[in-house]
Amino acid sequence: MISSRISLSLTFFLVLGVMAVQYISSSHPKTNKDGSISIVSQEGKLDTSELDFEELFFEIIHPKEISYTFRIKLAKGFGSMFQKPLENVNLVPTEPFNACGPVFNSDKIKGHVAFSIRGDCSFTTKSVNSENAGASAIIITDNDPLNEMMIDMIGDDTQRIVNIPSVYLPWKDGYMIKNTLDKTRLGYAVINLPLNLTNSFHKNKRKRAPWTQW
Protein backbone atom coordinates (compact mmCIF):
# COMPACT_ATOMS: atom_id res chain seq x y z
CA MET A 1 0.00 0.00 0.00
CA ILE A 2 2.75 2.42 0.99
CA SER A 3 4.82 1.51 -2.04
CA SER A 4 1.80 2.17 -4.29
CA ARG A 5 1.33 5.63 -2.78
CA ILE A 6 5.02 6.40 -3.25
CA SER A 7 4.80 5.24 -6.85
CA LEU A 8 1.76 7.45 -7.51
CA SER A 9 3.49 10.42 -5.86
CA LEU A 10 6.60 9.95 -7.99
CA THR A 11 4.47 9.72 -11.14
CA PHE A 12 2.60 12.90 -10.17
CA PHE A 13 5.79 14.90 -9.63
CA LEU A 14 7.30 13.49 -12.83
CA VAL A 15 4.30 14.70 -14.82
CA LEU A 16 4.53 18.12 -13.18
CA GLY A 17 8.21 18.29 -14.08
CA VAL A 18 7.55 17.47 -17.73
CA MET A 19 4.81 20.12 -17.92
CA ALA A 20 7.10 22.71 -16.37
CA VAL A 21 9.85 21.96 -18.89
CA GLN A 22 7.37 22.22 -21.75
CA TYR A 23 6.15 25.59 -20.51
CA ILE A 24 9.62 27.00 -20.01
CA SER A 25 10.77 25.90 -23.45
CA SER A 26 7.56 26.94 -25.19
CA SER A 27 7.30 30.00 -27.40
CA HIS A 28 5.41 33.15 -26.54
CA PRO A 29 3.95 35.88 -28.75
CA LYS A 30 5.49 39.31 -28.35
CA THR A 31 3.31 42.27 -29.34
CA ASN A 32 5.25 45.12 -30.89
CA LYS A 33 4.38 48.84 -30.73
CA ASP A 34 2.79 48.85 -34.20
CA GLY A 35 0.57 45.88 -33.40
CA SER A 36 2.69 43.29 -35.17
CA ILE A 37 3.49 40.05 -33.41
CA SER A 38 6.81 38.25 -33.08
CA ILE A 39 6.93 34.63 -31.90
CA VAL A 40 9.88 34.22 -29.57
CA SER A 41 11.03 31.21 -27.59
CA GLN A 42 12.00 31.39 -23.91
CA GLU A 43 15.61 31.50 -25.05
CA GLY A 44 14.92 34.55 -27.20
CA LYS A 45 15.14 32.69 -30.51
CA LEU A 46 12.61 32.62 -33.30
CA ASP A 47 10.38 29.56 -33.01
CA THR A 48 9.50 28.70 -36.59
CA SER A 49 7.28 25.82 -35.48
CA GLU A 50 4.73 28.37 -34.25
CA LEU A 51 4.70 30.39 -37.45
CA ASP A 52 2.66 29.89 -40.59
CA PHE A 53 5.14 30.83 -43.26
CA GLU A 54 3.14 28.98 -45.93
CA GLU A 55 6.47 28.61 -47.74
CA LEU A 56 6.10 31.99 -49.45
CA PHE A 57 9.02 33.46 -51.33
CA PHE A 58 9.62 35.86 -54.17
CA GLU A 59 12.52 36.22 -56.56
CA ILE A 60 14.22 39.20 -58.13
CA ILE A 61 15.07 38.72 -61.78
CA HIS A 62 16.66 42.12 -62.38
CA PRO A 63 18.99 43.81 -61.45
CA LYS A 64 21.50 40.98 -61.30
CA GLU A 65 23.20 42.41 -58.18
CA ILE A 66 20.21 41.30 -56.11
CA SER A 67 18.88 38.43 -58.23
CA TYR A 68 18.08 36.18 -55.30
CA THR A 69 15.13 34.43 -53.69
CA PHE A 70 13.66 36.09 -50.58
CA ARG A 71 11.41 34.75 -47.86
CA ILE A 72 8.25 36.69 -47.06
CA LYS A 73 5.26 36.34 -44.76
CA LEU A 74 1.64 37.10 -45.60
CA ALA A 75 -0.20 39.55 -43.32
CA LYS A 76 -2.81 38.23 -40.91
CA GLY A 77 -6.24 39.75 -40.42
CA PHE A 78 -6.12 42.05 -43.44
CA GLY A 79 -5.29 41.91 -47.12
CA SER A 80 -6.02 39.18 -49.62
CA MET A 81 -4.38 35.94 -50.62
CA PHE A 82 -2.50 35.66 -53.90
CA GLN A 83 -5.04 34.58 -56.50
CA LYS A 84 -2.35 34.02 -59.13
CA PRO A 85 1.40 34.49 -59.46
CA LEU A 86 2.56 37.98 -60.36
CA GLU A 87 5.20 37.33 -62.98
CA ASN A 88 7.72 39.80 -64.39
CA VAL A 89 6.20 42.70 -62.48
CA ASN A 90 8.05 45.68 -61.09
CA LEU A 91 8.80 46.13 -57.41
CA VAL A 92 8.59 49.90 -56.96
CA PRO A 93 9.49 51.85 -53.79
CA THR A 94 6.60 54.07 -52.76
CA GLU A 95 7.03 57.83 -52.54
CA PRO A 96 7.05 58.52 -49.64
CA PHE A 97 8.78 55.28 -48.74
CA ASN A 98 6.73 54.82 -45.55
CA ALA A 99 3.49 55.03 -47.60
CA CYS A 100 1.74 56.76 -44.70
CA GLY A 101 0.15 59.33 -47.01
CA PRO A 102 -0.97 59.46 -50.64
CA VAL A 103 1.53 57.69 -52.88
CA PHE A 104 2.90 60.23 -55.36
CA ASN A 105 4.41 57.81 -57.88
CA SER A 106 1.19 55.95 -58.62
CA ASP A 107 1.95 56.11 -62.35
CA LYS A 108 4.90 53.78 -61.78
CA ILE A 109 3.18 51.55 -59.21
CA LYS A 110 -0.12 50.91 -60.98
CA GLY A 111 -0.34 47.23 -61.90
CA HIS A 112 2.91 46.45 -60.11
CA VAL A 113 4.08 45.70 -56.54
CA ALA A 114 4.57 48.51 -54.05
CA PHE A 115 7.63 48.42 -51.79
CA SER A 116 7.37 50.22 -48.46
CA ILE A 117 9.00 50.32 -45.03
CA ARG A 118 7.54 49.64 -41.60
CA GLY A 119 6.91 52.51 -39.18
CA ASP A 120 5.12 55.86 -38.71
CA CYS A 121 1.67 54.36 -39.42
CA SER A 122 -0.11 51.03 -39.44
CA PHE A 123 0.44 48.23 -41.93
CA THR A 124 -3.17 48.68 -42.99
CA THR A 125 -2.60 52.34 -43.85
CA LYS A 126 0.42 51.50 -46.01
CA SER A 127 -1.56 48.79 -47.79
CA VAL A 128 -4.63 50.99 -48.37
CA ASN A 129 -2.52 53.83 -49.76
CA SER A 130 -0.66 51.46 -52.06
CA GLU A 131 -3.89 49.87 -53.23
CA ASN A 132 -5.28 53.34 -53.96
CA ALA A 133 -2.18 53.95 -56.06
CA GLY A 134 -3.07 50.90 -58.15
CA ALA A 135 -0.62 48.38 -56.67
CA SER A 136 -1.30 44.67 -57.21
CA ALA A 137 0.40 43.83 -53.89
CA ILE A 138 2.67 45.43 -51.31
CA ILE A 139 5.89 44.24 -49.71
CA ILE A 140 6.63 45.96 -46.39
CA THR A 141 10.19 45.65 -45.11
CA ASP A 142 11.17 46.03 -41.46
CA ASN A 143 12.75 49.26 -40.23
CA ASP A 144 14.67 47.73 -37.32
CA PRO A 145 18.23 46.56 -38.13
CA LEU A 146 18.34 44.65 -34.83
CA ASN A 147 15.25 42.58 -35.57
CA GLU A 148 16.11 39.32 -37.31
CA MET A 149 12.75 37.68 -36.64
CA MET A 150 9.83 37.17 -38.97
CA ILE A 151 6.84 39.06 -37.55
CA ASP A 152 3.09 38.83 -37.96
CA MET A 153 1.71 41.94 -39.61
CA ILE A 154 -1.79 42.48 -38.22
CA GLY A 155 -4.39 45.10 -39.09
CA ASP A 156 -5.33 48.18 -37.10
CA ASP A 157 -8.72 48.88 -35.53
CA THR A 158 -10.11 51.00 -38.38
CA GLN A 159 -11.92 48.09 -40.05
CA ARG A 160 -10.70 49.24 -43.47
CA ILE A 161 -10.75 46.63 -46.21
CA VAL A 162 -7.52 45.79 -48.04
CA ASN A 163 -8.01 43.97 -51.33
CA ILE A 164 -4.40 43.29 -52.23
CA PRO A 165 -1.86 40.88 -50.68
CA SER A 166 0.38 42.48 -48.08
CA VAL A 167 3.58 40.69 -47.08
CA TYR A 168 6.41 41.21 -44.60
CA LEU A 169 10.09 41.22 -45.59
CA PRO A 170 12.95 41.18 -43.04
CA TRP A 171 15.06 44.32 -42.65
CA LYS A 172 18.32 43.05 -44.14
CA ASP A 173 16.66 41.92 -47.35
CA GLY A 174 14.73 45.16 -47.67
CA TYR A 175 17.79 47.27 -46.95
CA MET A 176 19.89 45.50 -49.58
CA ILE A 177 17.15 45.80 -52.19
CA LYS A 178 16.46 49.50 -51.54
CA ASN A 179 20.15 50.35 -51.33
CA THR A 180 20.85 48.64 -54.65
CA LEU A 181 17.95 50.39 -56.38
CA ASP A 182 19.17 53.76 -55.04
CA LYS A 183 22.75 53.13 -56.16
CA THR A 184 21.83 51.94 -59.64
CA ARG A 185 19.10 54.58 -59.97
CA LEU A 186 16.86 51.99 -61.61
CA GLY A 187 13.87 52.88 -59.48
CA TYR A 188 12.46 49.35 -59.59
CA ALA A 189 13.32 45.66 -59.62
CA VAL A 190 11.69 42.97 -61.77
CA ILE A 191 10.24 40.15 -59.66
CA ASN A 192 8.14 37.01 -59.59
CA LEU A 193 5.75 36.85 -56.63
CA PRO A 194 5.05 34.51 -54.92
CA LEU A 195 7.09 31.35 -55.34
CA ASN A 196 6.15 28.10 -53.66
CA LEU A 197 9.44 26.36 -52.97
CA THR A 198 7.76 23.15 -51.87
CA ASN A 199 7.60 22.54 -55.59
CA SER A 200 10.71 20.57 -56.57
CA PHE A 201 11.18 22.60 -59.74
CA HIS A 202 11.40 25.84 -57.80
CA LYS A 203 13.60 24.23 -55.15
CA ASN A 204 16.16 23.51 -57.83
CA LYS A 205 15.97 27.12 -58.97
CA ARG A 206 16.28 28.63 -55.49
CA LYS A 207 19.07 31.14 -55.10
CA ARG A 208 19.34 32.39 -51.55
CA ALA A 209 20.93 35.77 -50.86
CA PRO A 210 24.35 35.38 -49.18
CA TRP A 211 23.31 37.50 -46.18
CA THR A 212 20.14 35.55 -45.30
CA GLN A 213 19.84 32.75 -42.74
CA TRP A 214 16.86 30.66 -43.89
PDB file of C-alpha atoms in Angstrom:
ATOM      1  CA  MET A   1       0.000   0.000   0.000  1.00  0.00           C
ATOM      2  CA  ILE A   2       2.755   2.423   0.995  1.00  0.00           C
ATOM      3  CA  SER A   3       4.815   1.510  -2.041  1.00  0.00           C
ATOM      4  CA  SER A   4       1.796   2.172  -4.294  1.00  0.00           C
ATOM      5  CA  ARG A   5       1.333   5.633  -2.781  1.00  0.00           C
ATOM      6  CA  ILE A   6       5.017   6.399  -3.247  1.00  0.00           C
ATOM      7  CA  SER A   7       4.797   5.237  -6.848  1.00  0.00           C
ATOM      8  CA  LEU A   8       1.764   7.452  -7.506  1.00  0.00           C
ATOM      9  CA  SER A   9       3.494  10.419  -5.862  1.00  0.00           C
ATOM     10  CA  LEU A  10       6.597   9.951  -7.991  1.00  0.00           C
ATOM     11  CA  THR A  11       4.465   9.721 -11.136  1.00  0.00           C
ATOM     12  CA  PHE A  12       2.604  12.901 -10.174  1.00  0.00           C
ATOM     13  CA  PHE A  13       5.789  14.899  -9.635  1.00  0.00           C
ATOM     14  CA  LEU A  14       7.299  13.491 -12.830  1.00  0.00           C
ATOM     15  CA  VAL A  15       4.298  14.700 -14.822  1.00  0.00           C
ATOM     16  CA  LEU A  16       4.528  18.122 -13.185  1.00  0.00           C
ATOM     17  CA  GLY A  17       8.206  18.292 -14.081  1.00  0.00           C
ATOM     18  CA  VAL A  18       7.554  17.471 -17.729  1.00  0.00           C
ATOM     19  CA  MET A  19       4.807  20.116 -17.918  1.00  0.00           C
ATOM     20  CA  ALA A  20       7.098  22.708 -16.372  1.00  0.00           C
ATOM     21  CA  VAL A  21       9.851  21.962 -18.891  1.00  0.00           C
ATOM     22  CA  GLN A  22       7.374  22.217 -21.752  1.00  0.00           C
ATOM     23  CA  TYR A  23       6.146  25.594 -20.508  1.00  0.00           C
ATOM     24  CA  ILE A  24       9.622  26.999 -20.008  1.00  0.00           C
ATOM     25  CA  SER A  25      10.772  25.899 -23.449  1.00  0.00           C
ATOM     26  CA  SER A  26       7.559  26.941 -25.188  1.00  0.00           C
ATOM     27  CA  SER A  27       7.301  30.005 -27.400  1.00  0.00           C
ATOM     28  CA  HIS A  28       5.409  33.150 -26.538  1.00  0.00           C
ATOM     29  CA  PRO A  29       3.953  35.879 -28.746  1.00  0.00           C
ATOM     30  CA  LYS A  30       5.493  39.309 -28.353  1.00  0.00           C
ATOM     31  CA  THR A  31       3.308  42.268 -29.338  1.00  0.00           C
ATOM     32  CA  ASN A  32       5.253  45.123 -30.886  1.00  0.00           C
ATOM     33  CA  LYS A  33       4.382  48.836 -30.732  1.00  0.00           C
ATOM     34  CA  ASP A  34       2.794  48.847 -34.203  1.00  0.00           C
ATOM     35  CA  GLY A  35       0.570  45.884 -33.401  1.00  0.00           C
ATOM     36  CA  SER A  36       2.690  43.294 -35.172  1.00  0.00           C
ATOM     37  CA  ILE A  37       3.485  40.047 -33.406  1.00  0.00           C
ATOM     38  CA  SER A  38       6.805  38.250 -33.075  1.00  0.00           C
ATOM     39  CA  ILE A  39       6.926  34.632 -31.902  1.00  0.00           C
ATOM     40  CA  VAL A  40       9.884  34.217 -29.569  1.00  0.00           C
ATOM     41  CA  SER A  41      11.034  31.206 -27.591  1.00  0.00           C
ATOM     42  CA  GLN A  42      12.000  31.387 -23.914  1.00  0.00           C
ATOM     43  CA  GLU A  43      15.612  31.496 -25.052  1.00  0.00           C
ATOM     44  CA  GLY A  44      14.918  34.551 -27.201  1.00  0.00           C
ATOM     45  CA  LYS A  45      15.143  32.694 -30.506  1.00  0.00           C
ATOM     46  CA  LEU A  46      12.610  32.622 -33.302  1.00  0.00           C
ATOM     47  CA  ASP A  47      10.382  29.557 -33.012  1.00  0.00           C
ATOM     48  CA  THR A  48       9.496  28.704 -36.591  1.00  0.00           C
ATOM     49  CA  SER A  49       7.279  25.817 -35.478  1.00  0.00           C
ATOM     50  CA  GLU A  50       4.726  28.374 -34.246  1.00  0.00           C
ATOM     51  CA  LEU A  51       4.703  30.385 -37.446  1.00  0.00           C
ATOM     52  CA  ASP A  52       2.665  29.887 -40.590  1.00  0.00           C
ATOM     53  CA  PHE A  53       5.140  30.833 -43.265  1.00  0.00           C
ATOM     54  CA  GLU A  54       3.136  28.983 -45.934  1.00  0.00           C
ATOM     55  CA  GLU A  55       6.470  28.611 -47.739  1.00  0.00           C
ATOM     56  CA  LEU A  56       6.097  31.991 -49.449  1.00  0.00           C
ATOM     57  CA  PHE A  57       9.016  33.459 -51.335  1.00  0.00           C
ATOM     58  CA  PHE A  58       9.621  35.859 -54.171  1.00  0.00           C
ATOM     59  CA  GLU A  59      12.521  36.223 -56.560  1.00  0.00           C
ATOM     60  CA  ILE A  60      14.216  39.201 -58.134  1.00  0.00           C
ATOM     61  CA  ILE A  61      15.073  38.723 -61.782  1.00  0.00           C
ATOM     62  CA  HIS A  62      16.662  42.120 -62.375  1.00  0.00           C
ATOM     63  CA  PRO A  63      18.987  43.808 -61.455  1.00  0.00           C
ATOM     64  CA  LYS A  64      21.499  40.985 -61.295  1.00  0.00           C
ATOM     65  CA  GLU A  65      23.202  42.408 -58.183  1.00  0.00           C
ATOM     66  CA  ILE A  66      20.208  41.296 -56.108  1.00  0.00           C
ATOM     67  CA  SER A  67      18.882  38.428 -58.233  1.00  0.00           C
ATOM     68  CA  TYR A  68      18.076  36.184 -55.296  1.00  0.00           C
ATOM     69  CA  THR A  69      15.131  34.426 -53.688  1.00  0.00           C
ATOM     70  CA  PHE A  70      13.664  36.092 -50.583  1.00  0.00           C
ATOM     71  CA  ARG A  71      11.407  34.749 -47.863  1.00  0.00           C
ATOM     72  CA  ILE A  72       8.247  36.689 -47.059  1.00  0.00           C
ATOM     73  CA  LYS A  73       5.260  36.335 -44.763  1.00  0.00           C
ATOM     74  CA  LEU A  74       1.645  37.103 -45.596  1.00  0.00           C
ATOM     75  CA  ALA A  75      -0.199  39.546 -43.324  1.00  0.00           C
ATOM     76  CA  LYS A  76      -2.805  38.229 -40.909  1.00  0.00           C
ATOM     77  CA  GLY A  77      -6.244  39.751 -40.419  1.00  0.00           C
ATOM     78  CA  PHE A  78      -6.125  42.046 -43.445  1.00  0.00           C
ATOM     79  CA  GLY A  79      -5.287  41.914 -47.121  1.00  0.00           C
ATOM     80  CA  SER A  80      -6.017  39.180 -49.623  1.00  0.00           C
ATOM     81  CA  MET A  81      -4.382  35.936 -50.625  1.00  0.00           C
ATOM     82  CA  PHE A  82      -2.496  35.658 -53.904  1.00  0.00           C
ATOM     83  CA  GLN A  83      -5.043  34.581 -56.505  1.00  0.00           C
ATOM     84  CA  LYS A  84      -2.354  34.020 -59.128  1.00  0.00           C
ATOM     85  CA  PRO A  85       1.403  34.492 -59.455  1.00  0.00           C
ATOM     86  CA  LEU A  86       2.555  37.978 -60.362  1.00  0.00           C
ATOM     87  CA  GLU A  87       5.203  37.331 -62.984  1.00  0.00           C
ATOM     88  CA  ASN A  88       7.715  39.802 -64.388  1.00  0.00           C
ATOM     89  CA  VAL A  89       6.197  42.702 -62.483  1.00  0.00           C
ATOM     90  CA  ASN A  90       8.053  45.677 -61.095  1.00  0.00           C
ATOM     91  CA  LEU A  91       8.798  46.127 -57.405  1.00  0.00           C
ATOM     92  CA  VAL A  92       8.595  49.899 -56.962  1.00  0.00           C
ATOM     93  CA  PRO A  93       9.486  51.848 -53.786  1.00  0.00           C
ATOM     94  CA  THR A  94       6.603  54.073 -52.756  1.00  0.00           C
ATOM     95  CA  GLU A  95       7.026  57.834 -52.535  1.00  0.00           C
ATOM     96  CA  PRO A  96       7.049  58.522 -49.635  1.00  0.00           C
ATOM     97  CA  PHE A  97       8.779  55.283 -48.737  1.00  0.00           C
ATOM     98  CA  ASN A  98       6.730  54.818 -45.552  1.00  0.00           C
ATOM     99  CA  ALA A  99       3.485  55.028 -47.603  1.00  0.00           C
ATOM    100  CA  CYS A 100       1.744  56.764 -44.702  1.00  0.00           C
ATOM    101  CA  GLY A 101       0.154  59.328 -47.012  1.00  0.00           C
ATOM    102  CA  PRO A 102      -0.967  59.464 -50.636  1.00  0.00           C
ATOM    103  CA  VAL A 103       1.534  57.695 -52.885  1.00  0.00           C
ATOM    104  CA  PHE A 104       2.904  60.229 -55.361  1.00  0.00           C
ATOM    105  CA  ASN A 105       4.410  57.808 -57.878  1.00  0.00           C
ATOM    106  CA  SER A 106       1.189  55.947 -58.617  1.00  0.00           C
ATOM    107  CA  ASP A 107       1.952  56.110 -62.350  1.00  0.00           C
ATOM    108  CA  LYS A 108       4.900  53.775 -61.778  1.00  0.00           C
ATOM    109  CA  ILE A 109       3.178  51.553 -59.207  1.00  0.00           C
ATOM    110  CA  LYS A 110      -0.122  50.913 -60.983  1.00  0.00           C
ATOM    111  CA  GLY A 111      -0.336  47.226 -61.903  1.00  0.00           C
ATOM    112  CA  HIS A 112       2.912  46.451 -60.106  1.00  0.00           C
ATOM    113  CA  VAL A 113       4.078  45.697 -56.544  1.00  0.00           C
ATOM    114  CA  ALA A 114       4.566  48.514 -54.051  1.00  0.00           C
ATOM    115  CA  PHE A 115       7.631  48.423 -51.794  1.00  0.00           C
ATOM    116  CA  SER A 116       7.371  50.224 -48.462  1.00  0.00           C
ATOM    117  CA  ILE A 117       9.001  50.322 -45.029  1.00  0.00           C
ATOM    118  CA  ARG A 118       7.541  49.639 -41.598  1.00  0.00           C
ATOM    119  CA  GLY A 119       6.914  52.505 -39.178  1.00  0.00           C
ATOM    120  CA  ASP A 120       5.121  55.864 -38.715  1.00  0.00           C
ATOM    121  CA  CYS A 121       1.670  54.360 -39.420  1.00  0.00           C
ATOM    122  CA  SER A 122      -0.110  51.026 -39.441  1.00  0.00           C
ATOM    123  CA  PHE A 123       0.440  48.225 -41.928  1.00  0.00           C
ATOM    124  CA  THR A 124      -3.168  48.684 -42.987  1.00  0.00           C
ATOM    125  CA  THR A 125      -2.598  52.339 -43.854  1.00  0.00           C
ATOM    126  CA  LYS A 126       0.420  51.496 -46.015  1.00  0.00           C
ATOM    127  CA  SER A 127      -1.563  48.790 -47.788  1.00  0.00           C
ATOM    128  CA  VAL A 128      -4.626  50.989 -48.373  1.00  0.00           C
ATOM    129  CA  ASN A 129      -2.516  53.834 -49.761  1.00  0.00           C
ATOM    130  CA  SER A 130      -0.655  51.455 -52.063  1.00  0.00           C
ATOM    131  CA  GLU A 131      -3.894  49.865 -53.232  1.00  0.00           C
ATOM    132  CA  ASN A 132      -5.280  53.338 -53.958  1.00  0.00           C
ATOM    133  CA  ALA A 133      -2.182  53.955 -56.065  1.00  0.00           C
ATOM    134  CA  GLY A 134      -3.067  50.895 -58.151  1.00  0.00           C
ATOM    135  CA  ALA A 135      -0.617  48.376 -56.671  1.00  0.00           C
ATOM    136  CA  SER A 136      -1.302  44.667 -57.211  1.00  0.00           C
ATOM    137  CA  ALA A 137       0.403  43.832 -53.894  1.00  0.00           C
ATOM    138  CA  ILE A 138       2.668  45.429 -51.314  1.00  0.00           C
ATOM    139  CA  ILE A 139       5.888  44.243 -49.711  1.00  0.00           C
ATOM    140  CA  ILE A 140       6.635  45.957 -46.386  1.00  0.00           C
ATOM    141  CA  THR A 141      10.189  45.654 -45.107  1.00  0.00           C
ATOM    142  CA  ASP A 142      11.168  46.028 -41.463  1.00  0.00           C
ATOM    143  CA  ASN A 143      12.749  49.264 -40.232  1.00  0.00           C
ATOM    144  CA  ASP A 144      14.667  47.730 -37.319  1.00  0.00           C
ATOM    145  CA  PRO A 145      18.231  46.562 -38.133  1.00  0.00           C
ATOM    146  CA  LEU A 146      18.343  44.647 -34.833  1.00  0.00           C
ATOM    147  CA  ASN A 147      15.246  42.579 -35.568  1.00  0.00           C
ATOM    148  CA  GLU A 148      16.114  39.320 -37.314  1.00  0.00           C
ATOM    149  CA  MET A 149      12.748  37.679 -36.642  1.00  0.00           C
ATOM    150  CA  MET A 150       9.828  37.173 -38.974  1.00  0.00           C
ATOM    151  CA  ILE A 151       6.842  39.055 -37.554  1.00  0.00           C
ATOM    152  CA  ASP A 152       3.088  38.825 -37.964  1.00  0.00           C
ATOM    153  CA  MET A 153       1.707  41.940 -39.613  1.00  0.00           C
ATOM    154  CA  ILE A 154      -1.792  42.481 -38.222  1.00  0.00           C
ATOM    155  CA  GLY A 155      -4.395  45.101 -39.087  1.00  0.00           C
ATOM    156  CA  ASP A 156      -5.328  48.181 -37.101  1.00  0.00           C
ATOM    157  CA  ASP A 157      -8.724  48.882 -35.527  1.00  0.00           C
ATOM    158  CA  THR A 158     -10.114  51.004 -38.378  1.00  0.00           C
ATOM    159  CA  GLN A 159     -11.922  48.090 -40.052  1.00  0.00           C
ATOM    160  CA  ARG A 160     -10.699  49.239 -43.471  1.00  0.00           C
ATOM    161  CA  ILE A 161     -10.753  46.628 -46.211  1.00  0.00           C
ATOM    162  CA  VAL A 162      -7.522  45.793 -48.041  1.00  0.00           C
ATOM    163  CA  ASN A 163      -8.011  43.972 -51.333  1.00  0.00           C
ATOM    164  CA  ILE A 164      -4.396  43.293 -52.225  1.00  0.00           C
ATOM    165  CA  PRO A 165      -1.865  40.883 -50.683  1.00  0.00           C
ATOM    166  CA  SER A 166       0.384  42.476 -48.082  1.00  0.00           C
ATOM    167  CA  VAL A 167       3.581  40.691 -47.080  1.00  0.00           C
ATOM    168  CA  TYR A 168       6.407  41.212 -44.603  1.00  0.00           C
ATOM    169  CA  LEU A 169      10.091  41.220 -45.595  1.00  0.00           C
ATOM    170  CA  PRO A 170      12.954  41.179 -43.039  1.00  0.00           C
ATOM    171  CA  TRP A 171      15.057  44.324 -42.647  1.00  0.00           C
ATOM    172  CA  LYS A 172      18.321  43.052 -44.142  1.00  0.00           C
ATOM    173  CA  ASP A 173      16.664  41.921 -47.355  1.00  0.00           C
ATOM    174  CA  GLY A 174      14.727  45.160 -47.671  1.00  0.00           C
ATOM    175  CA  TYR A 175      17.788  47.268 -46.955  1.00  0.00           C
ATOM    176  CA  MET A 176      19.888  45.505 -49.579  1.00  0.00           C
ATOM    177  CA  ILE A 177      17.145  45.798 -52.191  1.00  0.00           C
ATOM    178  CA  LYS A 178      16.459  49.502 -51.543  1.00  0.00           C
ATOM    179  CA  ASN A 179      20.150  50.353 -51.331  1.00  0.00           C
ATOM    180  CA  THR A 180      20.855  48.641 -54.648  1.00  0.00           C
ATOM    181  CA  LEU A 181      17.948  50.395 -56.378  1.00  0.00           C
ATOM    182  CA  ASP A 182      19.166  53.759 -55.039  1.00  0.00           C
ATOM    183  CA  LYS A 183      22.750  53.133 -56.158  1.00  0.00           C
ATOM    184  CA  THR A 184      21.830  51.938 -59.642  1.00  0.00           C
ATOM    185  CA  ARG A 185      19.097  54.581 -59.975  1.00  0.00           C
ATOM    186  CA  LEU A 186      16.857  51.991 -61.610  1.00  0.00           C
ATOM    187  CA  GLY A 187      13.871  52.883 -59.479  1.00  0.00           C
ATOM    188  CA  TYR A 188      12.460  49.352 -59.588  1.00  0.00           C
ATOM    189  CA  ALA A 189      13.322  45.657 -59.622  1.00  0.00           C
ATOM    190  CA  VAL A 190      11.688  42.971 -61.768  1.00  0.00           C
ATOM    191  CA  ILE A 191      10.241  40.153 -59.660  1.00  0.00           C
ATOM    192  CA  ASN A 192       8.136  37.007 -59.595  1.00  0.00           C
ATOM    193  CA  LEU A 193       5.751  36.847 -56.627  1.00  0.00           C
ATOM    194  CA  PRO A 194       5.054  34.505 -54.921  1.00  0.00           C
ATOM    195  CA  LEU A 195       7.094  31.353 -55.338  1.00  0.00           C
ATOM    196  CA  ASN A 196       6.148  28.095 -53.664  1.00  0.00           C
ATOM    197  CA  LEU A 197       9.439  26.362 -52.969  1.00  0.00           C
ATOM    198  CA  THR A 198       7.761  23.155 -51.871  1.00  0.00           C
ATOM    199  CA  ASN A 199       7.601  22.538 -55.588  1.00  0.00           C
ATOM    200  CA  SER A 200      10.712  20.568 -56.567  1.00  0.00           C
ATOM    201  CA  PHE A 201      11.177  22.600 -59.737  1.00  0.00           C
ATOM    202  CA  HIS A 202      11.404  25.840 -57.800  1.00  0.00           C
ATOM    203  CA  LYS A 203      13.602  24.229 -55.147  1.00  0.00           C
ATOM    204  CA  ASN A 204      16.161  23.509 -57.834  1.00  0.00           C
ATOM    205  CA  LYS A 205      15.970  27.121 -58.972  1.00  0.00           C
ATOM    206  CA  ARG A 206      16.279  28.628 -55.488  1.00  0.00           C
ATOM    207  CA  LYS A 207      19.075  31.144 -55.096  1.00  0.00           C
ATOM    208  CA  ARG A 208      19.335  32.392 -51.554  1.00  0.00           C
ATOM    209  CA  ALA A 209      20.933  35.773 -50.862  1.00  0.00           C
ATOM    210  CA  PRO A 210      24.354  35.379 -49.179  1.00  0.00           C
ATOM    211  CA  TRP A 211      23.314  37.499 -46.175  1.00  0.00           C
ATOM    212  CA  THR A 212      20.142  35.554 -45.296  1.00  0.00           C
ATOM    213  CA  GLN A 213      19.836  32.754 -42.736  1.00  0.00           C
ATOM    214  CA  TRP A 214      16.859  30.658 -43.885  1.00  0.00           C
TER     215      TRP A 214
END
